[in-house]
Amino acid sequence: EEEEVSSSRRRRTKMGVVKLAIGDALITSLWVFSISTLGPFTSLISSYLQVQPPLTLFVTTTLVFILLFLFTTVGQILGGANFNPTATASFYAAGYGRDSLFSMAIRFPAQ
């Protein structure tokens, strides 16, 4: 009976890793699409507000802040999905979080 519980727990853990990898791939795809629109949106907002080049950096910084806030929130909703592979690797190296070497091997390519 103990073996059965252990086997069930391993299956659940593997499914959790697969779900995280799918979430990572989804959020990474959305991040790449969103960040590629940063330049055009900065241009549109700057021209609408009639902002000159030194202040367009503030517009870009504000847009990046909004994107990071939204994607971090969406990642938490998706159960800890992450679009940044360096964050996942550094948290694993520091021993922070739930990731194992197996989950890193699955999640890293998805990011």
PDB file of N, CA and C in Angstrom:
ATOM      1  N   GLU A   1       0.822  -1.194   0.000  1.00  0.00           N
ATOM      2  CA  GLU A   1       0.000   0.000   0.000  1.00  0.00           C
ATOM      3  C   GLU A   1       0.865   1.256   0.000  1.00  0.00           C
ATOM      4  N   GLU A   2       1.979   1.208   0.734  1.00  0.00           N
ATOM      5  CA  GLU A   2       2.879   2.352   0.786  1.00  0.00           C
ATOM      6  C   GLU A   2       3.502   2.624  -0.581  1.00  0.00           C
ATOM      7  N   GLU A   3       3.830   1.558  -1.323  1.00  0.00           N
ATOM      8  CA  GLU A   3       4.369   1.720  -2.672  1.00  0.00           C
ATOM      9  C   GLU A   3       3.353   2.379  -3.590  1.00  0.00           C
ATOM     10  N   GLU A   4       2.086   2.009  -3.436  1.00  0.00           N
ATOM     11  CA  GLU A   4       1.026   2.573  -4.260  1.00  0.00           C
ATOM     12  C   GLU A   4       0.884   4.069  -4.008  1.00  0.00           C
ATOM     13  N   VAL A   5       0.949   4.485  -2.756  1.00  0.00           N
ATOM     14  CA  VAL A   5       0.863   5.906  -2.412  1.00  0.00           C
ATOM     15  C   VAL A   5       2.056   6.655  -2.982  1.00  0.00           C
ATOM     16  N   SER A   6       3.244   6.075  -2.863  1.00  0.00           N
ATOM     17  CA  SER A   6       4.455   6.691  -3.390  1.00  0.00           C
ATOM     18  C   SER A   6       4.377   6.827  -4.909  1.00  0.00           C
ATOM     19  N   SER A   7       3.885   5.803  -5.586  1.00  0.00           N
ATOM     20  CA  SER A   7       3.734   5.838  -7.036  1.00  0.00           C
ATOM     21  C   SER A   7       2.724   6.901  -7.450  1.00  0.00           C
ATOM     22  N   SER A   8       1.635   6.998  -6.723  1.00  0.00           N
ATOM     23  CA  SER A   8       0.619   8.004  -7.008  1.00  0.00           C
ATOM     24  C   SER A   8       1.177   9.410  -6.811  1.00  0.00           C
ATOM     25  N   ARG A   9       1.964   9.588  -5.770  1.00  0.00           N
ATOM     26  CA  ARG A   9       2.561  10.892  -5.492  1.00  0.00           C
ATOM     27  C   ARG A   9       3.542  11.277  -6.596  1.00  0.00           C
ATOM     28  N   ARG A  10       4.329  10.310  -7.086  1.00  0.00           N
ATOM     29  CA  ARG A  10       5.269  10.588  -8.172  1.00  0.00           C
ATOM     30  C   ARG A  10       4.527  10.980  -9.438  1.00  0.00           C
ATOM     31  N   ARG A  11       3.419  10.282  -9.739  1.00  0.00           N
ATOM     32  CA  ARG A  11       2.628  10.620 -10.922  1.00  0.00           C
ATOM     33  C   ARG A  11       2.091  12.035 -10.809  1.00  0.00           C
ATOM     34  N   ARG A  12       1.586  12.394  -9.634  1.00  0.00           N
ATOM     35  CA  ARG A  12       1.064  13.732  -9.414  1.00  0.00           C
ATOM     36  C   ARG A  12       2.163  14.774  -9.586  1.00  0.00           C
ATOM     37  N   THR A  13       3.352  14.479  -9.076  1.00  0.00           N
ATOM     38  CA  THR A  13       4.473  15.401  -9.200  1.00  0.00           C
ATOM     39  C   THR A  13       4.866  15.577 -10.658  1.00  0.00           C
ATOM     40  N   LYS A  14       4.921  14.474 -11.412  1.00  0.00           N
ATOM     41  CA  LYS A  14       5.267  14.567 -12.829  1.00  0.00           C
ATOM     42  C   LYS A  14       4.219  15.363 -13.591  1.00  0.00           C
ATOM     43  N   MET A  15       2.943  15.160 -13.277  1.00  0.00           N
ATOM     44  CA  MET A  15       1.888  15.924 -13.942  1.00  0.00           C
ATOM     45  C   MET A  15       1.995  17.399 -13.586  1.00  0.00           C
ATOM     46  N   GLY A  16       2.372  17.695 -12.346  1.00  0.00           N
ATOM     47  CA  GLY A  16       2.559  19.081 -11.940  1.00  0.00           C
ATOM     48  C   GLY A  16       3.680  19.748 -12.719  1.00  0.00           C
ATOM     49  N   VAL A  17       4.749  19.009 -12.960  1.00  0.00           N
ATOM     50  CA  VAL A  17       5.873  19.536 -13.727  1.00  0.00           C
ATOM     51  C   VAL A  17       5.458  19.768 -15.171  1.00  0.00           C
ATOM     52  N   VAL A  18       4.697  18.857 -15.732  1.00  0.00           N
ATOM     53  CA  VAL A  18       4.229  19.016 -17.113  1.00  0.00           C
ATOM     54  C   VAL A  18       3.311  20.233 -17.215  1.00  0.00           C
ATOM     55  N   LYS A  19       2.424  20.407 -16.243  1.00  0.00           N
ATOM     56  CA  LYS A  19       1.545  21.585 -16.245  1.00  0.00           C
ATOM     57  C   LYS A  19       2.356  22.869 -16.134  1.00  0.00           C
ATOM     58  N   LEU A  20       3.382  22.870 -15.282  1.00  0.00           N
ATOM     59  CA  LEU A  20       4.248  24.043 -15.171  1.00  0.00           C
ATOM     60  C   LEU A  20       4.980  24.311 -16.479  1.00  0.00           C
ATOM     61  N   ALA A  21       5.451  23.265 -17.145  1.00  0.00           N
ATOM     62  CA  ALA A  21       6.154  23.438 -18.418  1.00  0.00           C
ATOM     63  C   ALA A  21       5.216  24.006 -19.476  1.00  0.00           C
ATOM     64  N   ILE A  22       3.975  23.547 -19.489  1.00  0.00           N
ATOM     65  CA  ILE A  22       2.994  24.092 -20.434  1.00  0.00           C
ATOM     66  C   ILE A  22       2.718  25.554 -20.106  1.00  0.00           C
ATOM     67  N   GLY A  23       2.569  25.857 -18.819  1.00  0.00           N
ATOM     68  CA  GLY A  23       2.379  27.247 -18.399  1.00  0.00           C
ATOM     69  C   GLY A  23       3.574  28.108 -18.764  1.00  0.00           C
ATOM     70  N   ASP A  24       4.791  27.577 -18.582  1.00  0.00           N
ATOM     71  CA  ASP A  24       6.004  28.303 -18.960  1.00  0.00           C
ATOM     72  C   ASP A  24       6.017  28.607 -20.455  1.00  0.00           C
ATOM     73  N   ALA A  25       5.692  27.603 -21.264  1.00  0.00           N
ATOM     74  CA  ALA A  25       5.691  27.798 -22.717  1.00  0.00           C
ATOM     75  C   ALA A  25       4.643  28.827 -23.129  1.00  0.00           C
ATOM     76  N   LEU A  26       3.475  28.758 -22.508  1.00  0.00           N
ATOM     77  CA  LEU A  26       2.407  29.701 -22.830  1.00  0.00           C
ATOM     78  C   LEU A  26       2.793  31.123 -22.457  1.00  0.00           C
ATOM     79  N   ILE A  27       3.268  31.305 -21.240  1.00  0.00           N
ATOM     80  CA  ILE A  27       3.588  32.656 -20.791  1.00  0.00           C
ATOM     81  C   ILE A  27       4.819  33.210 -21.514  1.00  0.00           C
ATOM     82  N   THR A  28       5.759  32.342 -21.890  1.00  0.00           N
ATOM     83  CA  THR A  28       6.924  32.794 -22.654  1.00  0.00           C
ATOM     84  C   THR A  28       6.506  33.256 -24.041  1.00  0.00           C
ATOM     85  N   SER A  29       5.603  32.530 -24.676  1.00  0.00           N
ATOM     86  CA  SER A  29       5.109  32.932 -25.997  1.00  0.00           C
ATOM     87  C   SER A  29       4.398  34.275 -25.922  1.00  0.00           C
ATOM     88  N   LEU A  30       3.568  34.441 -24.908  1.00  0.00           N
ATOM     89  CA  LEU A  30       2.875  35.715 -24.734  1.00  0.00           C
ATOM     90  C   LEU A  30       3.858  36.849 -24.445  1.00  0.00           C
ATOM     91  N   TRP A  31       4.900  36.559 -23.663  1.00  0.00           N
ATOM     92  CA  TRP A  31       5.903  37.574 -23.338  1.00  0.00           C
ATOM     93  C   TRP A  31       6.645  38.016 -24.602  1.00  0.00           C
ATOM     94  N   VAL A  32       7.064  37.066 -25.423  1.00  0.00           N
ATOM     95  CA  VAL A  32       7.800  37.402 -26.643  1.00  0.00           C
ATOM     96  C   VAL A  32       6.930  38.246 -27.566  1.00  0.00           C
ATOM     97  N   PHE A  33       5.663  37.888 -27.702  1.00  0.00           N
ATOM     98  CA  PHE A  33       4.758  38.684 -28.531  1.00  0.00           C
ATOM     99  C   PHE A  33       4.579  40.078 -27.946  1.00  0.00           C
ATOM    100  N   SER A  34       4.356  40.169 -26.646  1.00  0.00           N
ATOM    101  CA  SER A  34       4.088  41.461 -26.012  1.00  0.00           C
ATOM    102  C   SER A  34       5.302  42.378 -26.036  1.00  0.00           C
ATOM    103  N   ILE A  35       6.471  41.836 -25.750  1.00  0.00           N
ATOM    104  CA  ILE A  35       7.660  42.681 -25.693  1.00  0.00           C
ATOM    105  C   ILE A  35       8.053  43.164 -27.089  1.00  0.00           C
ATOM    106  N   SER A  36       7.669  42.413 -28.126  1.00  0.00           N
ATOM    107  CA  SER A  36       7.975  42.857 -29.487  1.00  0.00           C
ATOM    108  C   SER A  36       7.105  44.039 -29.907  1.00  0.00           C
ATOM    109  N   THR A  37       6.016  44.286 -29.200  1.00  0.00           N
ATOM    110  CA  THR A  37       5.158  45.435 -29.505  1.00  0.00           C
ATOM    111  C   THR A  37       5.535  46.662 -28.676  1.00  0.00           C
ATOM    112  N   LEU A  38       6.575  46.562 -27.874  1.00  0.00           N
ATOM    113  CA  LEU A  38       6.975  47.658 -26.996  1.00  0.00           C
ATOM    114  C   LEU A  38       7.377  48.906 -27.789  1.00  0.00           C
ATOM    115  N   GLY A  39       8.164  48.738 -28.832  1.00  0.00           N
ATOM    116  CA  GLY A  39       8.595  49.874 -29.651  1.00  0.00           C
ATOM    117  C   GLY A  39       7.437  50.608 -30.307  1.00  0.00           C
ATOM    118  N   PRO A  40       6.561  49.888 -31.033  1.00  0.00           N
ATOM    119  CA  PRO A  40       5.424  50.573 -31.647  1.00  0.00           C
ATOM    120  C   PRO A  40       4.493  51.251 -30.627  1.00  0.00           C
ATOM    121  N   PHE A  41       4.249  50.593 -29.493  1.00  0.00           N
ATOM    122  CA  PHE A  41       3.388  51.219 -28.486  1.00  0.00           C
ATOM    123  C   PHE A  41       4.048  52.439 -27.858  1.00  0.00           C
ATOM    124  N   THR A  42       5.353  52.391 -27.661  1.00  0.00           N
ATOM    125  CA  THR A  42       6.065  53.565 -27.149  1.00  0.00           C
ATOM    126  C   THR A  42       5.930  54.715 -28.128  1.00  0.00           C
ATOM    127  N   SER A  43       6.078  54.424 -29.406  1.00  0.00           N
ATOM    128  CA  SER A  43       5.948  55.454 -30.435  1.00  0.00           C
ATOM    129  C   SER A  43       4.539  56.035 -30.467  1.00  0.00           C
ATOM    130  N   LEU A  44       3.526  55.161 -30.418  1.00  0.00           N
ATOM    131  CA  LEU A  44       2.141  55.639 -30.439  1.00  0.00           C
ATOM    132  C   LEU A  44       1.809  56.503 -29.223  1.00  0.00           C
ATOM    133  N   ILE A  45       2.184  56.043 -28.058  1.00  0.00           N
ATOM    134  CA  ILE A  45       1.879  56.785 -26.834  1.00  0.00           C
ATOM    135  C   ILE A  45       2.655  58.097 -26.798  1.00  0.00           C
ATOM    136  N   SER A  46       3.917  58.059 -27.209  1.00  0.00           N
ATOM    137  CA  SER A  46       4.731  59.278 -27.212  1.00  0.00           C
ATOM    138  C   SER A  46       4.187  60.313 -28.182  1.00  0.00           C
ATOM    139  N   SER A  47       3.751  59.872 -29.355  1.00  0.00           N
ATOM    140  CA  SER A  47       3.192  60.827 -30.314  1.00  0.00           C
ATOM    141  C   SER A  47       1.838  61.350 -29.844  1.00  0.00           C
ATOM    142  N   TYR A  48       1.044  60.507 -29.200  1.00  0.00           N
ATOM    143  CA  TYR A  48      -0.250  60.956 -28.673  1.00  0.00           C
ATOM    144  C   TYR A  48      -0.055  61.991 -27.563  1.00  0.00           C
ATOM    145  N   LEU A  49       0.910  61.754 -26.689  1.00  0.00           N
ATOM    146  CA  LEU A  49       1.185  62.682 -25.583  1.00  0.00           C
ATOM    147  C   LEU A  49       2.111  63.819 -26.002  1.00  0.00           C
ATOM    148  N   GLN A  50       2.589  63.780 -27.243  1.00  0.00           N
ATOM    149  CA  GLN A  50       3.525  64.759 -27.793  1.00  0.00           C
ATOM    150  C   GLN A  50       4.770  64.890 -26.914  1.00  0.00           C
ATOM    151  N   VAL A  51       5.359  63.742 -26.623  1.00  0.00           N
ATOM    152  CA  VAL A  51       6.552  63.670 -25.785  1.00  0.00           C
ATOM    153  C   VAL A  51       7.781  63.618 -26.687  1.00  0.00           C
ATOM    154  N   GLN A  52       8.823  64.349 -26.314  1.00  0.00           N
ATOM    155  CA  GLN A  52      10.070  64.381 -27.072  1.00  0.00           C
ATOM    156  C   GLN A  52      11.004  63.251 -26.606  1.00  0.00           C
ATOM    157  N   PRO A  53      12.009  62.897 -27.428  1.00  0.00           N
ATOM    158  CA  PRO A  53      12.863  61.736 -27.170  1.00  0.00           C
ATOM    159  C   PRO A  53      13.411  61.522 -25.758  1.00  0.00           C
ATOM    160  N   PRO A  54      13.888  62.488 -25.018  1.00  0.00           N
ATOM    161  CA  PRO A  54      14.380  62.099 -23.688  1.00  0.00           C
ATOM    162  C   PRO A  54      13.278  61.520 -22.788  1.00  0.00           C
ATOM    163  N   LEU A  55      12.063  61.980 -22.945  1.00  0.00           N
ATOM    164  CA  LEU A  55      10.972  61.496 -22.101  1.00  0.00           C
ATOM    165  C   LEU A  55      10.321  60.217 -22.627  1.00  0.00           C
ATOM    166  N   THR A  56      10.653  59.827 -23.852  1.00  0.00           N
ATOM    167  CA  THR A  56      10.109  58.562 -24.355  1.00  0.00           C
ATOM    168  C   THR A  56      10.667  57.378 -23.567  1.00  0.00           C
ATOM    169  N   LEU A  57      11.833  57.571 -22.960  1.00  0.00           N
ATOM    170  CA  LEU A  57      12.400  56.527 -22.103  1.00  0.00           C
ATOM    171  C   LEU A  57      11.485  56.262 -20.908  1.00  0.00           C
ATOM    172  N   PHE A  58      10.870  57.305 -20.384  1.00  0.00           N
ATOM    173  CA  PHE A  58       9.915  57.147 -19.282  1.00  0.00           C
ATOM    174  C   PHE A  58       8.696  56.350 -19.742  1.00  0.00           C
ATOM    175  N   VAL A  59       8.227  56.613 -20.955  1.00  0.00           N
ATOM    176  CA  VAL A  59       7.089  55.873 -21.507  1.00  0.00           C
ATOM    177  C   VAL A  59       7.459  54.394 -21.653  1.00  0.00           C
ATOM    178  N   THR A  60       8.632  54.118 -22.197  1.00  0.00           N
ATOM    179  CA  THR A  60       9.087  52.734 -22.360  1.00  0.00           C
ATOM    180  C   THR A  60       9.232  52.038 -21.015  1.00  0.00           C
ATOM    181  N   THR A  61       9.824  52.727 -20.048  1.00  0.00           N
ATOM    182  CA  THR A  61      10.004  52.151 -18.713  1.00  0.00           C
ATOM    183  C   THR A  61       8.667  51.845 -18.060  1.00  0.00           C
ATOM    184  N   THR A  62       7.708  52.737 -18.223  1.00  0.00           N
ATOM    185  CA  THR A  62       6.371  52.516 -17.668  1.00  0.00           C
ATOM    186  C   THR A  62       5.710  51.302 -18.315  1.00  0.00           C
ATOM    187  N   LEU A  63       5.838  51.170 -19.632  1.00  0.00           N
ATOM    188  CA  LEU A  63       5.263  50.015 -20.324  1.00  0.00           C
ATOM    189  C   LEU A  63       5.918  48.710 -19.873  1.00  0.00           C
ATOM    190  N   VAL A  64       7.231  48.710 -19.698  1.00  0.00           N
ATOM    191  CA  VAL A  64       7.931  47.505 -19.233  1.00  0.00           C
ATOM    192  C   VAL A  64       7.472  47.153 -17.825  1.00  0.00           C
ATOM    193  N   PHE A  65       7.325  48.156 -16.961  1.00  0.00           N
ATOM    194  CA  PHE A  65       6.845  47.910 -15.600  1.00  0.00           C
ATOM    195  C   PHE A  65       5.458  47.272 -15.618  1.00  0.00           C
ATOM    196  N   ILE A  66       4.570  47.809 -16.451  1.00  0.00           N
ATOM    197  CA  ILE A  66       3.208  47.265 -16.547  1.00  0.00           C
ATOM    198  C   ILE A  66       3.245  45.822 -17.050  1.00  0.00           C
ATOM    199  N   LEU A  67       4.051  45.561 -18.086  1.00  0.00           N
ATOM    200  CA  LEU A  67       4.157  44.196 -18.617  1.00  0.00           C
ATOM    201  C   LEU A  67       4.711  43.226 -17.576  1.00  0.00           C
ATOM    202  N   LEU A  68       5.758  43.629 -16.870  1.00  0.00           N
ATOM    203  CA  LEU A  68       6.328  42.752 -15.841  1.00  0.00           C
ATOM    204  C   LEU A  68       5.325  42.470 -14.731  1.00  0.00           C
ATOM    205  N   PHE A  69       4.595  43.489 -14.311  1.00  0.00           N
ATOM    206  CA  PHE A  69       3.584  43.305 -13.272  1.00  0.00           C
ATOM    207  C   PHE A  69       2.495  42.336 -13.738  1.00  0.00           C
ATOM    208  N   LEU A  70       1.991  42.541 -14.951  1.00  0.00           N
ATOM    209  CA  LEU A  70       0.938  41.675 -15.483  1.00  0.00           C
ATOM    210  C   LEU A  70       1.418  40.238 -15.660  1.00  0.00           C
ATOM    211  N   PHE A  71       2.608  40.065 -16.215  1.00  0.00           N
ATOM    212  CA  PHE A  71       3.100  38.711 -16.469  1.00  0.00           C
ATOM    213  C   PHE A  71       3.465  37.980 -15.188  1.00  0.00           C
ATOM    214  N   THR A  72       3.940  38.699 -14.189  1.00  0.00           N
ATOM    215  CA  THR A  72       4.201  38.061 -12.900  1.00  0.00           C
ATOM    216  C   THR A  72       2.900  37.598 -12.269  1.00  0.00           C
ATOM    217  N   THR A  73       1.867  38.430 -12.360  1.00  0.00           N
ATOM    218  CA  THR A  73       0.554  38.067 -11.821  1.00  0.00           C
ATOM    219  C   THR A  73      -0.031  36.870 -12.565  1.00  0.00           C
ATOM    220  N   VAL A  74       0.030  36.890 -13.885  1.00  0.00           N
ATOM    221  CA  VAL A  74      -0.487  35.774 -14.682  1.00  0.00           C
ATOM    222  C   VAL A  74       0.305  34.497 -14.393  1.00  0.00           C
ATOM    223  N   GLY A  75       1.611  34.621 -14.229  1.00  0.00           N
ATOM    224  CA  GLY A  75       2.439  33.463 -13.895  1.00  0.00           C
ATOM    225  C   GLY A  75       2.046  32.844 -12.565  1.00  0.00           C
ATOM    226  N   GLN A  76       1.735  33.682 -11.586  1.00  0.00           N
ATOM    227  CA  GLN A  76       1.285  33.159 -10.292  1.00  0.00           C
ATOM    228  C   GLN A  76      -0.075  32.483 -10.426  1.00  0.00           C
ATOM    229  N   ILE A  77      -0.947  33.042 -11.243  1.00  0.00           N
ATOM    230  CA  ILE A  77      -2.263  32.429 -11.480  1.00  0.00           C
ATOM    231  C   ILE A  77      -2.099  31.064 -12.151  1.00  0.00           C
ATOM    232  N   LEU A  78      -1.108  30.948 -13.027  1.00  0.00           N
ATOM    233  CA  LEU A  78      -0.848  29.679 -13.715  1.00  0.00           C
ATOM    234  C   LEU A  78      -0.057  28.700 -12.852  1.00  0.00           C
ATOM    235  N   GLY A  79       0.054  28.965 -11.584  1.00  0.00           N
ATOM    236  CA  GLY A  79       0.695  28.024 -10.669  1.00  0.00           C
ATOM    237  C   GLY A  79       2.198  28.180 -10.550  1.00  0.00           C
ATOM    238  N   GLY A  80       2.720  29.343 -10.852  1.00  0.00           N
ATOM    239  CA  GLY A  80       4.156  29.571 -10.732  1.00  0.00           C
ATOM    240  C   GLY A  80       4.894  29.533 -12.053  1.00  0.00           C
ATOM    241  N   ALA A  81       4.160  29.653 -13.153  1.00  0.00           N
ATOM    242  CA  ALA A  81       4.808  29.665 -14.465  1.00  0.00           C
ATOM    243  C   ALA A  81       5.706  30.891 -14.572  1.00  0.00           C
ATOM    244  N   ASN A  82       6.771  30.755 -15.358  1.00  0.00           N
ATOM    245  CA  ASN A  82       7.755  31.812 -15.468  1.00  0.00           C
ATOM    246  C   ASN A  82       8.184  31.948 -16.917  1.00  0.00           C
ATOM    247  N   PHE A  83       8.390  33.186 -17.356  1.00  0.00           N
ATOM    248  CA  PHE A  83       8.822  33.426 -18.721  1.00  0.00           C
ATOM    249  C   PHE A  83      10.322  33.681 -18.800  1.00  0.00           C
ATOM    250  N   ASN A  84      10.990  33.716 -17.651  1.00  0.00           N
ATOM    251  CA  ASN A  84      12.402  34.059 -17.595  1.00  0.00           C
ATOM    252  C   ASN A  84      13.221  32.849 -17.136  1.00  0.00           C
ATOM    253  N   PRO A  85      13.936  32.191 -18.045  1.00  0.00           N
ATOM    254  CA  PRO A  85      14.685  30.998 -17.647  1.00  0.00           C
ATOM    255  C   PRO A  85      15.818  31.294 -16.667  1.00  0.00           C
ATOM    256  N   THR A  86      16.360  32.508 -16.684  1.00  0.00           N
ATOM    257  CA  THR A  86      17.439  32.815 -15.740  1.00  0.00           C
ATOM    258  C   THR A  86      16.919  32.873 -14.312  1.00  0.00           C
ATOM    259  N   ALA A  87      15.693  33.318 -14.133  1.00  0.00           N
ATOM    260  CA  ALA A  87      15.114  33.337 -12.782  1.00  0.00           C
ATOM    261  C   ALA A  87      14.913  31.914 -12.270  1.00  0.00           C
ATOM    262  N   THR A  88      14.404  31.042 -13.120  1.00  0.00           N
ATOM    263  CA  THR A  88      14.190  29.649 -12.722  1.00  0.00           C
ATOM    264  C   THR A  88      15.518  28.981 -12.367  1.00  0.00           C
ATOM    265  N   ALA A  89      16.541  29.198 -13.190  1.00  0.00           N
ATOM    266  CA  ALA A  89      17.853  28.588 -12.939  1.00  0.00           C
ATOM    267  C   ALA A  89      18.504  29.148 -11.676  1.00  0.00           C
ATOM    268  N   SER A  90      18.405  30.450 -11.471  1.00  0.00           N
ATOM    269  CA  SER A  90      19.045  31.034 -10.287  1.00  0.00           C
ATOM    270  C   SER A  90      18.331  30.630  -9.005  1.00  0.00           C
ATOM    271  N   PHE A  91      16.998  30.526  -9.032  1.00  0.00           N
ATOM    272  CA  PHE A  91      16.279  30.068  -7.843  1.00  0.00           C
ATOM    273  C   PHE A  91      16.618  28.610  -7.536  1.00  0.00           C
ATOM    274  N   TYR A  92      16.786  27.801  -8.579  1.00  0.00           N
ATOM    275  CA  TYR A  92      17.171  26.402  -8.361  1.00  0.00           C
ATOM    276  C   TYR A  92      18.573  26.325  -7.759  1.00  0.00           C
ATOM    277  N   ALA A  93      19.499  27.119  -8.309  1.00  0.00           N
ATOM    278  CA  ALA A  93      20.879  27.100  -7.813  1.00  0.00           C
ATOM    279  C   ALA A  93      20.962  27.575  -6.363  1.00  0.00           C
ATOM    280  N   ALA A  94      20.091  28.505  -5.990  1.00  0.00           N
ATOM    281  CA  ALA A  94      20.084  29.018  -4.616  1.00  0.00           C
ATOM    282  C   ALA A  94      19.339  28.094  -3.662  1.00  0.00           C
ATOM    283  N   GLY A  95      18.650  27.095  -4.215  1.00  0.00           N
ATOM    284  CA  GLY A  95      17.894  26.170  -3.368  1.00  0.00           C
ATOM    285  C   GLY A  95      16.553  26.719  -2.936  1.00  0.00           C
ATOM    286  N   TYR A  96      16.075  27.739  -3.628  1.00  0.00           N
ATOM    287  CA  TYR A  96      14.797  28.352  -3.292  1.00  0.00           C
ATOM    288  C   TYR A  96      13.729  27.829  -4.244  1.00  0.00           C
ATOM    289  N   GLY A  97      12.608  27.420  -3.744  1.00  0.00           N
ATOM    290  CA  GLY A  97      11.513  26.971  -4.591  1.00  0.00           C
ATOM    291  C   GLY A  97      11.337  25.467  -4.557  1.00  0.00           C
ATOM    292  N   ARG A  98      10.416  24.995  -5.400  1.00  0.00           N
ATOM    293  CA  ARG A  98      10.033  23.582  -5.411  1.00  0.00           C
ATOM    294  C   ARG A  98      10.715  22.789  -6.508  1.00  0.00           C
ATOM    295  N   ASP A  99      11.501  23.440  -7.343  1.00  0.00           N
ATOM    296  CA  ASP A  99      12.067  22.759  -8.507  1.00  0.00           C
ATOM    297  C   ASP A  99      13.124  21.735  -8.124  1.00  0.00           C
ATOM    298  N   SER A 100      13.085  20.611  -8.830  1.00  0.00           N
ATOM    299  CA  SER A 100      14.122  19.588  -8.720  1.00  0.00           C
ATOM    300  C   SER A 100      14.901  19.598 -10.033  1.00  0.00           C
ATOM    301  N   LEU A 101      15.927  18.796 -10.111  1.00  0.00           N
ATOM    302  CA  LEU A 101      16.693  18.716 -11.348  1.00  0.00           C
ATOM    303  C   LEU A 101      15.816  18.202 -12.488  1.00  0.00           C
ATOM    304  N   PHE A 102      14.918  17.269 -12.170  1.00  0.00           N
ATOM    305  CA  PHE A 102      13.984  16.745 -13.174  1.00  0.00           C
ATOM    306  C   PHE A 102      13.054  17.848 -13.684  1.00  0.00           C
ATOM    307  N   SER A 103      12.480  18.621 -12.772  1.00  0.00           N
ATOM    308  CA  SER A 103      11.560  19.677 -13.202  1.00  0.00           C
ATOM    309  C   SER A 103      12.298  20.759 -13.982  1.00  0.00           C
ATOM    310  N   MET A 104      13.554  21.030 -13.620  1.00  0.00           N
ATOM    311  CA  MET A 104      14.350  21.999 -14.382  1.00  0.00           C
ATOM    312  C   MET A 104      14.590  21.498 -15.802  1.00  0.00           C
ATOM    313  N   ALA A 105      14.844  20.200 -15.935  1.00  0.00           N
ATOM    314  CA  ALA A 105      15.085  19.623 -17.260  1.00  0.00           C
ATOM    315  C   ALA A 105      13.842  19.715 -18.141  1.00  0.00           C
ATOM    316  N   ILE A 106      12.670  19.685 -17.530  1.00  0.00           N
ATOM    317  CA  ILE A 106      11.422  19.795 -18.288  1.00  0.00           C
ATOM    318  C   ILE A 106      11.068  21.256 -18.548  1.00  0.00           C
ATOM    319  N   ARG A 107      11.213  22.108 -17.545  1.00  0.00           N
ATOM    320  CA  ARG A 107      10.769  23.499 -17.652  1.00  0.00           C
ATOM    321  C   ARG A 107      11.693  24.372 -18.490  1.00  0.00           C
ATOM    322  N   PHE A 108      12.998  24.156 -18.389  1.00  0.00           N
ATOM    323  CA  PHE A 108      13.952  25.046 -19.049  1.00  0.00           C
ATOM    324  C   PHE A 108      13.748  25.132 -20.562  1.00  0.00           C
ATOM    325  N   PRO A 109      13.582  24.021 -21.287  1.00  0.00           N
ATOM    326  CA  PRO A 109      13.337  24.145 -22.733  1.00  0.00           C
ATOM    327  C   PRO A 109      12.012  24.836 -23.068  1.00  0.00           C
ATOM    328  N   ALA A 110      11.032  24.728 -22.180  1.00  0.00           N
ATOM    329  CA  ALA A 110       9.744  25.372 -22.442  1.00  0.00           C
ATOM    330  C   ALA A 110       9.853  26.889 -22.352  1.00  0.00           C
ATOM    331  N   GLN A 111      10.849  27.345 -21.615  1.00  0.00           N
ATOM    332  CA  GLN A 111      11.020  28.786 -21.473  1.00  0.00           C
ATOM    333  C   GLN A 111      11.900  29.308 -22.581  1.00  0.00           C
TER     334      GLN A 111
END
